[in-house]
Amino acid sequence: MATLIASENFSPIEDAEVLRKSVKGWGTDEKAIISILGHRNAAQRKQIRLAYEQSYQEDLLKRLESELSGDFEKAVYRWILDPADRDAVLAHVAIKKSGCNYNVIIEIATILSPEELFAVRKAYQVRYKHSLEEDLAAHTTGDIRKLLVALVTAYRYDGGEINAKLAKSEADILHDAIKDKAFNHDEIIRILSTRSKTQLMATFNRYRDDHKISISKTLLEEGADDLQKALHVVIRCLNDHKKYFEKVLRNGIRRVGTDEDALTRVIVTRAERDLKDIKEVYYKKNSVPLEHAVAKDTSGDYKDFLLTLLGKE
Amino acid sequence: MATLIASENFSPIEDAEVLRKSVKGWGTDEKAIISILGHRNAAQRKQIRLAYEQSYQEDLLKRLESELSGDFEKAVYRWILDPADRDAVLAHVAIKKSGCNYNVIIEIATILSPEELFAVRKAYQVRYKHSLEEDLAAHTTGDIRKLLVALVTAYRYDGGEINAKLAKSEADILHDAIKDKAFNHDEIIRILSTRSKTQLMATFNRYRDDHKISISKTLLEEGADDLQKALHVVIRCLNDHKKYFEKVLRNGIRRVGTDEDALTRVIVTRAERDLKDIKEVYYKKNSVPLEHAVAKDTSGDYKDFLLTLLGKE
C-alpha cells in the first residue's frame, strides 16, 4: 500500500497557479509547494507540469530547481518526475558516480516489474541518447559488469508458473558455486538474470530447505568483495524488496550525518507504491515509527516534504 | 522495398469464406490459398484469421497445418503469423535444435529495430511462458552464450548521433582483440551488443580506414571456430543485412538439395520489408534473377507460393 495521500478533486490549472505564485517574486513559499506536490499522484503531477508549461511558458521543474536548494530541491525534483523517468535519472546518477552505485542499479533492475524496467530503459534513451546498458557497460568492468548488464537488460517472464524440478537443480547449481566461492560463475548470473521472479522464489526456498540456510545469509560474510556484496543485494531485492528497503532506510538514518540520498530515494520511489508496508516492516524491526525516525534525523522543508510523502495528514 | 503485392480492396470475411472452401471436403485448393494469402499484408492476414475464427469457430492456422504438408505448409504457417510472433517461433525452433542455429538468433537480434526486437521478446513470452533469453541461455554455454544473450537482450539506442572519438577508440579495441584472436574478449561483446547501429557503422568504417581491411573480412578465415563465425555473422548483419541475406539465399539455393529452411525464412521474413532490395543485390552478384534461381530449385505449391511472395504478378 502507498503512503501518498493524493487529493481526489484537483485542478491542474489551479495547482499551476498556486505553484506560480509560490515561486514568483521575492522568496519562495515552500509550504505551498509541499502541500500541493506532496498530495498529487504521478498522473496528477504530469498534468500540473503540462498546465504550468502552457500557462507560463516555462518548465515547472526547471523553475523549482532554481528556486529550491539542497536535499529539499533534490527530493522535489525526483518526486515530480514520471516514475520511469525518475528511475532513469537515478540510474544515470548512479552510473556516473565514481565507483558506480551498484545498489541503485540492482534495485531498478530487480524490483521493478519487467514492463516497468523496460519503460525505464526507454526513458533513459529519451533523456541521454544512449541505452542504459551502453552507459552501464562503459562505466563498469569485469564480473560486476557481467552481472549488472545482464540484470538491466532482462525482460523476465512475469507469469506464476513454477518448475519444481528446475528449482531443485538450480538451487544445487547456486549452492555448489557459492560453496566454491565461484561468485562469478556464469550459471549464477544466468539463473539470477533470466529466471522469472516466481521461479526464483521457488529456487531460493528450495535452497533454504535443502541446505538449512538461506542463500542470502550464505552470501553475507565478513570480507566479501564487491561482487559477492552485489549478489547479496540482488537476492535480497528479488526475495523481499520491502525488507531490503527497510534496511536501506535504517542504515540511512542511523549513519552519522544521515544518508539523504538513500532516504530520499526510498521514500520518493515507494510513496506511491508500497511505502506503507515498508513502514510496517520498519516498525517491527525498530519499535520506532519510521516517521519519528525521519523527523528526528532531518529538518526544515526537506523534513516536512518527506513526512508528507510518508502520509502525514 | 517490399516484394509483396498486397490487394488494396479486400474483405476479411470474403477471404475467410474462400479459404474455408479451399480446405473443406476432399482435397485442398492450394492455388486459392496462395492467391489469397500471398497477396495480403500482415494487418490483412490478422483480420482474415480473426474473421475465419469468428465465422467457423476454428483456428485457420491449425486447419491449414492439418491440410498442407512439407515445405509449403511450413512457409504458409510462417507467413500467416504476425511478424513478431513469427520471429518468436523462428527463435524457438533455432534454440531447440540441437546445436542451436546461431544465425537465426543473430539475425533477429541484430537486424530488427530495437522496438521490433522487444516485440519479439514479448511475443516469445506469450507463446512459450519463458523469456527468450532464459531459453537461449539454458540451451547454450560459454562464449557463444555470452554473445547471443547480450545481443537478444539489447535495447539499442536508435538515434543517428555519432561519436567519432569513440568510433576510433572502439575500432582500436576491436582490432587489438581480433589481432590477438581474443574473440571472447568482454569488450568485443560490450561494443557489439550495446552501441547503436549508427555508432557501430562509424566504428566499422573507422576500422577499415585505419587498418586497411574490413572487420568482417578480418574475421573470415579458414578454421574459424563457432564464436569467430558467429562474430562474423553479427558484423555482417549489423553492417549490411541485405548483402548478408543475399548470401544466405545463394548458399541455400546452391546447396545440393536446397536449404528450404533458409529460403523460406528469408523470403517470408523480408517479403513485406526489403526483399526487392535483396533481389537487386542477388541479381548483381549472380547475374540471374532470384525468381529464376528459386523456380529452378523448388517445385509445386511451395515454388508457386515463394514466387508469389517474390512479387510475381
XYZ file of C-alpha atoms in Angstrom:
626
model
C 0.000 0.000 0.000
C 1.019 3.537 -0.752
C 1.512 6.260 1.841
C 0.795 9.138 -0.523
C -2.481 10.893 0.232
C -3.452 12.231 -3.172
C -6.210 14.787 -3.401
C -9.208 13.467 -5.283
C -10.598 16.726 -6.590
C -7.885 18.655 -8.176
C -7.477 21.162 -10.959
C -4.131 21.182 -12.741
C -4.670 24.808 -13.757
C -5.375 25.967 -10.204
C -2.416 23.973 -8.909
C -0.195 25.540 -11.538
C -1.417 28.971 -10.434
C -0.628 28.338 -6.762
C 2.802 26.968 -7.700
C 3.440 30.001 -9.890
C 2.614 32.325 -7.013
C 4.832 30.317 -4.672
C 7.921 30.753 -6.868
C 7.291 34.263 -8.187
C 8.827 37.400 -6.773
C 10.944 37.514 -3.625
C 11.220 34.359 -1.589
C 9.634 31.020 -2.212
C 6.593 29.565 -0.491
C 7.910 26.087 0.260
C 4.871 25.239 2.376
C 2.559 25.741 -0.614
C 4.808 23.629 -2.815
C 4.788 20.813 -0.283
C 1.064 20.984 0.314
C 0.338 20.701 -3.384
C 3.001 18.383 -4.797
C 3.072 16.220 -1.670
C -0.581 15.354 -2.305
C -0.620 14.605 -6.013
C -0.037 11.261 -7.697
C 2.111 10.713 -10.787
C -0.704 11.278 -13.284
C -1.752 14.483 -11.485
C 1.803 15.801 -11.318
C 2.138 15.227 -15.025
C -0.985 17.265 -15.697
C 0.247 20.046 -13.419
C 3.559 20.249 -15.272
C 1.694 20.432 -18.540
C -0.744 23.090 -17.303
C 2.150 25.120 -15.850
C 4.065 24.967 -19.111
C 1.024 26.043 -21.114
C 0.083 28.900 -18.769
C 3.534 30.332 -18.103
C 5.726 29.104 -20.964
C 8.316 27.730 -18.603
C 9.241 24.310 -17.280
C 7.995 23.942 -13.704
C 10.805 21.545 -12.949
C 13.497 23.957 -14.053
C 11.871 26.794 -12.147
C 11.683 24.768 -8.941
C 15.299 23.705 -9.409
C 16.357 27.314 -9.474
C 14.177 28.330 -6.522
C 14.847 25.459 -4.132
C 18.095 24.031 -2.848
C 19.810 21.169 -1.107
C 18.074 17.957 -0.138
C 14.654 19.550 -0.468
C 15.297 20.515 -4.066
C 16.594 17.045 -4.879
C 13.584 15.379 -3.309
C 11.055 17.651 -5.055
C 12.838 17.231 -8.370
C 12.799 13.456 -8.143
C 9.250 13.388 -6.909
C 7.829 15.447 -9.780
C 9.261 13.209 -12.480
C 7.333 10.334 -14.006
C 8.382 7.137 -12.216
C 10.184 5.653 -15.248
C 11.931 8.935 -15.959
C 12.896 9.282 -12.311
C 14.454 5.829 -12.292
C 16.327 6.708 -15.486
C 17.750 9.756 -13.671
C 18.629 7.690 -10.590
C 20.347 5.085 -12.774
C 22.268 7.748 -14.649
C 23.467 9.424 -11.464
C 24.482 6.028 -10.078
C 26.423 5.123 -13.230
C 28.244 8.451 -13.444
C 29.225 8.416 -9.797
C 32.812 7.276 -9.492
C 32.564 3.656 -8.414
C 29.035 3.290 -9.766
C 26.406 2.834 -7.055
C 25.550 -0.767 -7.793
C 22.691 -0.922 -5.347
C 20.588 1.648 -7.175
C 21.097 -0.222 -10.450
C 20.236 -3.518 -8.812
C 17.093 -2.071 -7.218
C 15.821 -0.794 -10.553
C 16.709 -3.973 -12.407
C 15.260 -6.437 -9.934
C 12.414 -4.756 -8.035
C 10.520 -3.184 -10.913
C 8.239 -5.356 -12.994
C 9.657 -6.403 -16.386
C 7.435 -3.830 -18.117
C 8.458 -1.086 -15.682
C 12.126 -1.865 -16.194
C 11.648 -1.638 -19.947
C 9.909 1.725 -19.509
C 12.987 2.935 -17.606
C 15.222 1.805 -20.484
C 13.044 3.751 -22.909
C 13.033 6.846 -20.687
C 16.808 6.587 -20.312
C 17.292 6.724 -24.069
C 14.999 9.715 -24.480
C 16.977 11.604 -21.865
C 20.547 10.558 -22.522
C 20.687 9.457 -26.189
C 22.385 6.258 -25.152
C 20.998 2.973 -23.961
C 21.094 2.268 -20.237
C 23.175 -0.871 -20.764
C 25.541 1.027 -23.046
C 26.417 3.572 -20.361
C 26.440 0.971 -17.620
C 28.781 -1.327 -19.575
C 31.082 1.566 -20.439
C 31.402 2.567 -16.761
C 31.908 -0.837 -15.186
C 34.231 -3.771 -15.788
C 34.721 -7.434 -15.126
C 32.312 -9.606 -13.198
C 30.283 -6.732 -11.791
C 29.642 -5.564 -15.314
C 28.501 -9.002 -16.406
C 26.072 -9.187 -13.524
C 24.666 -5.662 -13.778
C 24.300 -5.610 -17.570
C 22.556 -8.988 -17.513
C 20.158 -7.678 -14.857
C 19.227 -4.383 -16.525
C 18.769 -5.968 -19.955
C 16.493 -8.707 -18.623
C 12.893 -8.906 -19.659
C 11.774 -11.678 -17.341
C 8.726 -13.797 -17.821
C 6.166 -12.447 -15.398
C 3.892 -15.471 -15.019
C 3.256 -17.561 -11.937
C 4.329 -20.974 -13.225
C 6.867 -22.885 -11.135
C 9.029 -25.736 -12.347
C 9.878 -27.593 -9.131
C 12.495 -29.825 -10.728
C 14.269 -26.800 -12.136
C 14.110 -25.071 -8.732
C 15.853 -28.065 -7.204
C 18.549 -28.358 -9.877
C 19.255 -24.625 -9.960
C 19.310 -24.375 -6.151
C 22.051 -27.014 -6.325
C 23.933 -25.123 -9.030
C 23.802 -21.954 -6.918
C 24.842 -23.828 -3.794
C 27.823 -25.504 -5.461
C 29.047 -22.256 -6.973
C 28.689 -20.364 -3.695
C 30.351 -23.156 -1.715
C 33.336 -22.934 -4.064
C 33.246 -19.143 -3.785
C 32.851 -19.041 -7.577
C 30.669 -15.936 -7.378
C 31.475 -15.022 -10.950
C 30.193 -18.356 -12.228
C 28.270 -17.867 -15.473
C 25.489 -20.041 -14.136
C 24.828 -17.742 -11.167
C 24.399 -14.814 -13.499
C 22.293 -16.844 -15.920
C 19.914 -18.027 -13.213
C 19.525 -14.692 -11.420
C 19.122 -12.654 -14.584
C 16.889 -14.852 -16.725
C 14.501 -16.792 -14.482
C 11.113 -15.361 -13.575
C 10.774 -13.975 -10.064
C 8.261 -16.659 -9.114
C 10.648 -19.361 -10.268
C 13.499 -17.734 -8.357
C 11.420 -17.641 -5.158
C 10.903 -21.393 -5.539
C 14.637 -21.852 -6.147
C 15.600 -19.788 -3.079
C 13.077 -21.672 -0.943
C 14.428 -24.968 -2.150
C 17.958 -23.762 -1.402
C 16.957 -22.961 2.156
C 15.128 -26.259 2.654
C 17.917 -28.403 1.214
C 20.851 -26.570 2.722
C 19.404 -25.374 6.025
C 20.475 -21.789 5.438
C 19.052 -19.092 3.218
C 21.030 -18.193 0.123
C 21.016 -14.588 1.258
C 22.661 -15.479 4.604
C 25.233 -17.670 2.846
C 26.388 -14.673 0.869
C 26.614 -12.396 3.870
C 30.060 -12.643 5.342
C 32.944 -10.563 6.537
C 35.423 -9.652 3.837
C 33.006 -10.133 0.958
C 34.166 -8.415 -2.227
C 32.054 -6.127 -4.405
C 30.682 -8.975 -6.495
C 29.623 -11.032 -3.501
C 28.029 -7.955 -1.934
C 26.210 -7.199 -5.161
C 24.877 -10.748 -5.376
C 23.652 -10.417 -1.827
C 21.732 -7.269 -2.756
C 20.332 -8.906 -5.905
C 18.960 -11.819 -3.929
C 17.537 -9.596 -1.202
C 15.816 -7.371 -3.763
C 14.381 -10.337 -5.659
C 13.355 -12.117 -2.499
C 11.711 -9.418 -0.404
C 12.321 -5.874 -1.506
C 10.293 -4.416 1.404
C 12.661 -5.929 3.935
C 15.531 -4.735 1.774
C 14.250 -1.148 1.706
C 13.645 -1.189 5.466
C 17.332 -1.939 5.872
C 18.302 0.816 3.442
C 16.201 3.280 5.459
C 17.612 2.036 8.762
C 21.189 2.346 7.543
C 20.454 5.727 6.012
C 19.026 7.102 9.237
C 21.491 5.535 11.632
C 24.558 6.763 9.803
C 26.318 9.706 11.329
C 25.031 12.518 9.148
C 22.125 10.583 7.601
C 22.337 9.290 4.040
C 19.844 11.709 2.467
C 20.251 10.189 -0.970
C 19.087 6.813 0.247
C 16.330 8.302 2.397
C 15.008 10.411 -0.471
C 15.287 7.564 -2.942
C 13.312 5.053 -0.930
C 10.605 7.489 0.160
C 10.163 9.134 -3.230
C 10.193 5.912 -5.249
C 7.961 3.916 -2.906
C 5.449 6.530 -1.616
C 3.028 5.743 -4.426
C 3.621 2.002 -4.268
C 4.247 0.168 -1.015
C 5.763 2.574 1.490
C 3.005 1.721 3.979
C 4.193 -1.890 4.001
C 7.808 -0.780 4.325
C 6.767 1.421 7.274
C 5.241 -1.620 8.954
C 8.386 -3.676 8.447
C 10.369 -0.737 9.838
C 8.246 -0.512 12.946
C 8.531 -4.248 13.576
C 12.313 -4.137 13.310
C 12.948 -0.898 15.177
C 9.972 -0.370 17.521
C 10.000 3.234 16.348
C 7.635 4.563 13.672
C 9.541 5.462 10.525
C 8.050 8.985 10.592
C 9.585 9.602 14.042
C 12.968 8.352 12.935
C 12.857 10.500 9.807
C 11.643 13.557 11.768
C 14.495 13.171 14.238
C 17.171 12.961 11.572
C 16.029 15.619 9.100
C 14.895 19.219 9.296
C 13.144 22.119 7.600
C 11.275 21.823 4.330
C 13.042 18.583 3.496
C 11.662 17.029 6.659
C 8.153 18.385 6.029
C 8.184 17.073 2.495
C 9.324 13.574 3.434
C 6.755 13.397 6.236
C 4.026 14.476 3.824
C 5.021 11.694 1.425
C 5.065 9.324 4.385
C 1.363 10.042 4.827
C 1.220 12.759 7.489
C -2.247 14.302 7.336
C 11.203 -2.022 -50.747
C 8.851 -4.932 -50.322
C 8.065 -7.524 -52.997
C 4.654 -8.429 -51.608
C 1.808 -7.245 -53.825
C -0.997 -6.816 -51.313
C -4.521 -6.371 -52.586
C -5.901 -2.955 -51.741
C -9.591 -3.756 -51.651
C -10.126 -6.760 -49.551
C -12.798 -8.194 -47.318
C -11.608 -10.392 -44.460
C -14.980 -12.156 -44.390
C -14.898 -12.997 -48.094
C -11.283 -14.142 -47.821
C -12.196 -16.345 -44.890
C -15.024 -17.845 -46.971
C -12.729 -18.673 -49.894
C -10.152 -20.165 -47.537
C -12.868 -22.214 -45.858
C -13.982 -23.622 -49.180
C -10.392 -24.362 -50.143
C -9.808 -26.567 -47.089
C -13.255 -28.141 -46.721
C -14.192 -31.552 -48.027
C -11.904 -33.800 -50.061
C -8.679 -32.307 -51.293
C -7.326 -28.856 -50.742
C -7.277 -25.959 -53.158
C -3.694 -24.818 -52.738
C -3.956 -22.380 -55.630
C -6.722 -20.476 -53.861
C -4.730 -20.370 -50.631
C -1.708 -18.976 -52.441
C -3.684 -16.425 -54.405
C -5.266 -15.062 -51.255
C -2.589 -15.293 -48.573
C 0.213 -14.486 -50.996
C -1.403 -11.103 -51.609
C -2.254 -9.947 -48.119
C -0.095 -7.928 -45.767
C 0.376 -8.624 -42.049
C -2.549 -6.461 -40.925
C -4.839 -8.070 -43.520
C -3.769 -11.607 -42.593
C -4.542 -10.825 -38.982
C -8.049 -9.711 -39.906
C -8.570 -12.815 -42.031
C -7.561 -15.080 -39.148
C -9.971 -13.248 -36.887
C -12.830 -13.368 -39.412
C -12.193 -17.072 -40.008
C -12.220 -17.821 -36.298
C -15.458 -15.925 -35.802
C -17.238 -17.459 -38.790
C -16.130 -21.071 -38.387
C -15.038 -21.416 -34.746
C -11.710 -22.876 -35.699
C -8.175 -21.592 -35.961
C -7.267 -21.039 -39.605
C -3.639 -21.729 -38.825
C -4.361 -25.101 -37.259
C -6.634 -26.029 -40.116
C -4.032 -25.149 -42.719
C -1.410 -27.080 -40.757
C -3.539 -30.195 -40.970
C -4.404 -29.719 -44.674
C -0.997 -28.789 -46.049
C 2.350 -30.522 -45.753
C 6.083 -30.252 -46.215
C 7.858 -27.052 -47.146
C 4.655 -25.474 -48.403
C 2.947 -25.962 -45.048
C 5.934 -24.532 -43.214
C 6.088 -21.489 -45.479
C 2.346 -20.767 -45.227
C 2.394 -21.240 -41.450
C 5.267 -18.808 -41.015
C 3.816 -16.349 -43.427
C 0.425 -16.115 -41.726
C 1.870 -15.244 -38.332
C 2.361 -11.689 -37.140
C 5.997 -10.724 -37.803
C 6.949 -10.570 -34.106
C 5.228 -13.855 -33.398
C 6.874 -15.465 -36.431
C 10.300 -14.383 -35.244
C 9.494 -15.787 -31.809
C 8.707 -19.122 -33.470
C 11.880 -18.988 -35.571
C 13.949 -18.200 -32.478
C 12.328 -21.010 -30.529
C 12.936 -23.553 -33.288
C 16.541 -22.358 -33.566
C 17.107 -22.669 -29.812
C 15.573 -26.120 -29.513
C 17.506 -27.505 -32.468
C 20.466 -29.484 -31.202
C 23.409 -27.169 -31.615
C 21.223 -24.048 -31.665
C 21.097 -22.292 -35.027
C 23.047 -19.202 -34.038
C 22.486 -17.415 -37.310
C 18.724 -17.173 -36.881
C 19.177 -15.769 -33.381
C 21.773 -13.291 -34.592
C 19.540 -12.156 -37.476
C 16.636 -11.459 -35.133
C 18.799 -9.742 -32.538
C 20.747 -7.512 -34.897
C 18.631 -6.812 -37.981
C 15.336 -5.897 -36.336
C 14.913 -2.426 -34.915
C 15.204 -2.203 -31.110
C 11.408 -1.903 -30.827
C 10.844 -4.860 -33.137
C 13.267 -6.993 -31.174
C 11.440 -6.115 -27.986
C 8.135 -7.070 -29.637
C 9.655 -10.486 -30.435
C 10.657 -10.901 -26.777
C 7.092 -10.108 -25.741
C 5.610 -12.499 -28.311
C 8.039 -15.202 -27.205
C 6.805 -14.975 -23.614
C 3.153 -15.128 -24.644
C 3.831 -18.285 -26.630
C 6.346 -20.149 -24.505
C 5.875 -18.893 -20.932
C 9.579 -18.245 -20.658
C 11.694 -15.334 -21.677
C 13.661 -15.623 -24.908
C 16.939 -15.037 -23.093
C 16.002 -17.612 -20.474
C 15.601 -20.396 -23.036
C 18.565 -19.231 -25.058
C 20.840 -19.140 -22.001
C 19.636 -22.547 -20.869
C 20.448 -24.111 -24.254
C 23.847 -22.566 -24.912
C 27.090 -22.304 -22.969
C 30.337 -20.440 -22.754
C 31.340 -17.592 -25.004
C 28.602 -18.182 -27.572
C 26.048 -17.821 -24.801
C 27.590 -14.572 -23.619
C 27.452 -13.154 -27.114
C 23.957 -14.321 -28.031
C 22.302 -13.417 -24.735
C 23.866 -9.956 -24.836
C 22.550 -9.485 -28.376
C 18.964 -10.610 -27.788
C 18.600 -8.644 -24.551
C 19.873 -5.422 -26.122
C 17.646 -2.418 -26.490
C 19.957 -0.225 -28.518
C 19.659 3.498 -28.836
C 18.132 4.113 -32.236
C 19.270 7.674 -32.877
C 21.633 8.945 -35.546
C 24.294 10.584 -33.362
C 27.897 9.541 -33.986
C 30.762 9.982 -31.564
C 33.815 9.949 -33.849
C 36.314 9.724 -30.991
C 34.527 6.705 -29.614
C 34.419 5.112 -33.075
C 38.198 5.469 -33.282
C 38.896 4.107 -29.794
C 36.477 1.216 -30.137
C 37.749 0.338 -33.614
C 41.160 0.018 -31.965
C 39.786 -2.121 -29.153
C 38.157 -4.423 -31.688
C 41.292 -4.547 -33.807
C 43.558 -5.392 -30.878
C 41.263 -8.131 -29.639
C 40.875 -9.672 -33.083
C 44.615 -9.439 -33.755
C 45.229 -11.397 -30.548
C 42.458 -13.839 -31.531
C 40.754 -12.925 -28.247
C 37.330 -13.327 -29.800
C 35.743 -13.866 -26.405
C 37.038 -10.545 -25.113
C 34.388 -8.856 -22.962
C 34.955 -5.617 -24.835
C 34.002 -7.136 -28.194
C 30.705 -8.291 -26.763
C 30.151 -4.985 -24.986
C 30.713 -2.921 -28.110
C 28.703 -5.112 -30.476
C 25.775 -5.560 -28.115
C 25.370 -2.096 -26.595
C 26.314 0.524 -29.180
C 23.728 1.979 -31.538
C 23.811 0.714 -35.094
C 24.785 4.136 -36.410
C 27.677 4.303 -33.999
C 28.769 0.792 -34.967
C 28.751 1.716 -38.669
C 31.110 4.561 -37.842
C 33.290 2.196 -35.823
C 33.435 -0.382 -38.628
C 34.254 2.323 -41.175
C 36.983 3.640 -38.967
C 38.334 0.108 -38.555
C 38.522 -0.300 -42.336
C 40.133 3.091 -42.861
C 42.737 2.654 -40.124
C 43.580 -0.970 -40.726
C 43.119 -1.255 -44.493
C 40.820 -4.256 -44.199
C 37.188 -4.537 -43.213
C 36.451 -6.040 -39.808
C 34.182 -8.535 -41.492
C 36.982 -9.796 -43.744
C 39.395 -9.986 -40.809
C 37.063 -12.419 -39.116
C 36.629 -14.595 -42.168
C 39.282 -17.266 -42.189
C 39.762 -20.974 -42.565
C 39.445 -22.922 -39.352
C 37.389 -20.290 -37.560
C 35.574 -21.694 -34.538
C 31.875 -21.201 -33.739
C 32.469 -17.974 -31.851
C 34.540 -16.383 -34.598
C 31.939 -17.451 -37.163
C 29.157 -16.030 -35.028
C 31.010 -12.707 -34.700
C 31.396 -12.635 -38.450
C 27.634 -13.069 -38.881
C 26.916 -10.412 -36.243
C 29.056 -7.881 -38.033
C 27.622 -8.722 -41.447
C 24.065 -8.421 -40.150
C 24.785 -5.106 -38.435
C 26.720 -3.755 -41.359
C 24.561 -4.625 -44.372
C 21.853 -7.165 -43.761
C 20.728 -7.101 -47.413
C 24.096 -8.346 -48.565
C 24.015 -10.869 -45.768
C 20.597 -12.195 -46.819
C 21.705 -12.388 -50.461
C 24.462 -14.739 -49.324
C 22.039 -16.798 -47.244
C 19.800 -17.176 -50.303
C 22.723 -18.003 -52.563
C 24.033 -20.656 -50.182
C 20.530 -22.002 -49.666
C 19.907 -22.387 -53.376
C 23.356 -23.656 -54.350
C 23.444 -26.385 -51.746
C 22.830 -29.878 -53.006
C 19.198 -30.355 -52.049
C 18.466 -26.657 -51.383
C 18.210 -25.353 -47.804
C 14.442 -24.784 -47.748
C 14.515 -23.515 -44.189
C 16.838 -20.687 -45.124
C 14.992 -19.964 -48.352
C 11.617 -19.842 -46.637
C 12.972 -17.782 -43.753
C 14.492 -15.047 -45.863
C 11.586 -14.779 -48.308
C 8.856 -14.921 -45.673
C 10.506 -12.513 -43.248
C 11.625 -9.976 -45.854
C 8.775 -10.013 -48.430
C 6.980 -7.206 -46.630
C 10.139 -5.256 -45.883
C 13.061 -5.116 -48.297
C 13.045 -8.238 -50.441
C 13.072 -6.082 -53.568
C 16.434 -4.641 -52.494
C 17.729 -8.098 -51.671
C 16.617 -9.272 -55.115
C 18.656 -6.474 -56.668
C 21.740 -7.401 -54.683
C 21.181 -11.008 -55.741
C 20.995 -10.119 -59.390
C 24.151 -8.043 -59.185
C 26.077 -10.877 -57.577
C 24.711 -13.771 -59.622
C 23.553 -12.308 -62.937
C 20.451 -14.441 -62.507
C 17.152 -13.069 -61.202
C 16.362 -14.508 -57.777
C 12.960 -15.691 -59.027
C 14.631 -17.821 -61.689
C 17.038 -19.353 -59.217
C 14.205 -20.088 -56.791
C 11.985 -21.505 -59.556
C 14.775 -23.818 -60.694
C 15.427 -25.211 -57.241
C 11.896 -25.642 -55.885
C 8.678 -27.162 -57.154
C 4.911 -27.427 -56.799
C 2.870 -25.264 -54.431
C 5.948 -24.349 -52.435
C 7.516 -22.875 -55.540
C 4.329 -21.035 -56.519
C 3.989 -19.584 -53.054
C 7.575 -18.341 -52.865
C 7.325 -16.803 -56.322
C 4.099 -15.050 -55.340
C 5.829 -13.577 -52.277
C 8.713 -12.591 -54.538
C 6.285 -10.382 -56.437
C 5.212 -12.473 -59.407
C 2.106 -10.829 -60.859
